[in-house]
mmCIF file of C-alpha atoms in Angstrom:
data_model
loop_
_atom_site.group_PDB
_atom_site.id
_atom_site.type_symbol
_atom_site.label_atom_id
_atom_site.label_comp_id
_atom_site.label_asym_id
_atom_site.label_seq_id
_atom_site.Cartn_x
_atom_site.Cartn_y
_atom_site.Cartn_z
ATOM 1 C CA UNK A 262 -58.632 -80.379 141.315
ATOM 2 C CA UNK A 263 -56.520 -79.719 138.244
ATOM 3 C CA UNK A 264 -58.728 -79.193 135.194
ATOM 4 C CA UNK A 265 -56.185 -80.498 132.674
ATOM 5 C CA UNK A 266 -54.979 -83.481 134.704
ATOM 6 C CA UNK A 267 -56.295 -86.891 135.615
ATOM 7 C CA UNK A 268 -54.368 -89.240 137.849
ATOM 8 C CA UNK A 269 -53.446 -92.346 135.930
ATOM 9 C CA UNK A 270 -53.499 -95.831 137.401
ATOM 10 C CA UNK A 271 -50.466 -96.164 139.695
ATOM 11 C CA UNK A 272 -47.579 -98.012 138.091
ATOM 12 C CA UNK A 273 -44.392 -98.956 139.844
ATOM 13 C CA UNK A 274 -43.382 -97.616 143.252
ATOM 14 C CA UNK A 275 -45.954 -95.970 145.476
ATOM 15 C CA UNK A 276 -43.680 -92.984 146.146
ATOM 16 C CA UNK A 277 -44.280 -91.545 142.654
ATOM 17 C CA UNK A 278 -47.460 -90.669 140.807
ATOM 18 C CA UNK A 279 -48.051 -90.132 137.153
ATOM 19 C CA UNK A 280 -50.369 -87.368 136.074
ATOM 20 C CA UNK A 281 -52.039 -87.661 132.691
ATOM 21 C CA UNK A 282 -52.152 -84.303 130.926
ATOM 22 C CA UNK A 283 -54.618 -83.283 128.262
ATOM 23 C CA UNK A 284 -53.390 -84.050 124.729
ATOM 24 C CA UNK A 285 -52.868 -80.304 124.161
ATOM 25 C CA UNK A 286 -50.449 -80.087 127.115
ATOM 26 C CA UNK A 287 -46.916 -81.035 125.942
ATOM 27 C CA UNK A 288 -45.164 -83.014 128.678
ATOM 28 C CA UNK A 289 -41.564 -81.974 128.052
ATOM 29 C CA UNK A 290 -42.336 -78.273 127.610
ATOM 30 C CA UNK A 291 -44.518 -78.328 130.722
ATOM 31 C CA UNK A 292 -41.831 -80.071 132.798
ATOM 32 C CA UNK A 293 -39.166 -77.602 131.609
ATOM 33 C CA UNK A 294 -41.369 -74.558 132.269
ATOM 34 C CA UNK A 295 -42.150 -75.840 135.775
ATOM 35 C CA UNK A 296 -38.432 -76.272 136.465
ATOM 36 C CA UNK A 297 -37.193 -73.014 134.909
ATOM 37 C CA UNK A 298 -39.957 -70.670 135.938
ATOM 38 C CA UNK A 299 -41.385 -72.231 139.107
ATOM 39 C CA UNK A 300 -38.452 -74.281 140.498
ATOM 40 C CA UNK A 301 -40.665 -77.387 140.505
ATOM 41 C CA UNK A 302 -39.095 -80.679 139.477
ATOM 42 C CA UNK A 303 -41.273 -83.140 137.559
ATOM 43 C CA UNK A 304 -40.275 -85.707 134.980
ATOM 44 C CA UNK A 305 -41.892 -86.158 131.579
ATOM 45 C CA UNK A 306 -43.503 -89.553 131.119
ATOM 46 C CA UNK A 307 -41.055 -90.674 128.442
ATOM 47 C CA UNK A 308 -38.401 -90.945 131.188
ATOM 48 C CA UNK A 309 -40.484 -93.908 132.395
ATOM 49 C CA UNK A 310 -41.169 -95.390 128.946
ATOM 50 C CA UNK A 311 -44.829 -94.404 128.740
ATOM 51 C CA UNK A 312 -45.961 -95.323 125.248
ATOM 52 C CA UNK A 313 -47.947 -92.148 124.692
ATOM 53 C CA UNK A 314 -47.097 -88.543 125.540
ATOM 54 C CA UNK A 315 -48.974 -86.359 127.961
ATOM 55 C CA UNK A 316 -47.664 -87.569 131.336
ATOM 56 C CA UNK A 317 -45.761 -85.930 134.164
ATOM 57 C CA UNK A 318 -44.335 -87.899 137.072
ATOM 58 C CA UNK A 319 -44.112 -86.393 140.551
ATOM 59 C CA UNK A 320 -42.543 -87.693 143.751
ATOM 60 C CA UNK A 321 -44.588 -88.171 146.905
ATOM 61 C CA UNK A 322 -41.415 -88.182 149.046
ATOM 62 C CA UNK A 323 -41.131 -84.394 148.985
ATOM 63 C CA UNK A 324 -41.638 -82.651 152.365
ATOM 64 C CA UNK A 325 -45.307 -81.579 152.706
ATOM 65 C CA UNK A 326 -44.734 -77.810 152.605
ATOM 66 C CA UNK A 327 -42.572 -78.026 149.468
ATOM 67 C CA UNK A 328 -44.988 -80.509 147.891
ATOM 68 C CA UNK A 329 -47.900 -78.106 148.483
ATOM 69 C CA UNK A 330 -45.975 -75.229 146.854
ATOM 70 C CA UNK A 331 -45.165 -77.478 143.898
ATOM 71 C CA UNK A 332 -48.802 -78.505 143.449
ATOM 72 C CA UNK A 333 -49.843 -74.857 143.562
ATOM 73 C CA UNK A 334 -47.318 -74.025 140.810
ATOM 74 C CA UNK A 335 -48.450 -77.057 138.810
ATOM 75 C CA UNK A 336 -52.060 -75.955 139.137
ATOM 76 C CA UNK A 337 -51.270 -72.419 137.952
ATOM 77 C CA UNK A 338 -49.161 -73.717 135.056
ATOM 78 C CA UNK A 339 -51.939 -76.016 133.846
ATOM 79 C CA UNK A 340 -54.635 -73.380 134.141
ATOM 80 C CA UNK A 341 -52.492 -71.173 131.845
ATOM 81 C CA UNK A 342 -50.858 -73.812 129.604
ATOM 82 C CA UNK A 343 -47.412 -73.364 128.080
#
């Protein structure tokens, strides 16, 4: 369980999921920090035209071992926000 994240209602393809961040968690800064510091690729919600901020989009097509490492990095990043 990620304390700062709730899974939003699935929209679009089933191979991606949007994660709703807390309002204090900036989506672009979080996505960039995950990429630069943890080598984890997510997309900020505005790439998908979400009306409000606070979303990250992740792919479910990632191989399971890499996906697990990415979720671990995401968990750590959200426990100690940017």
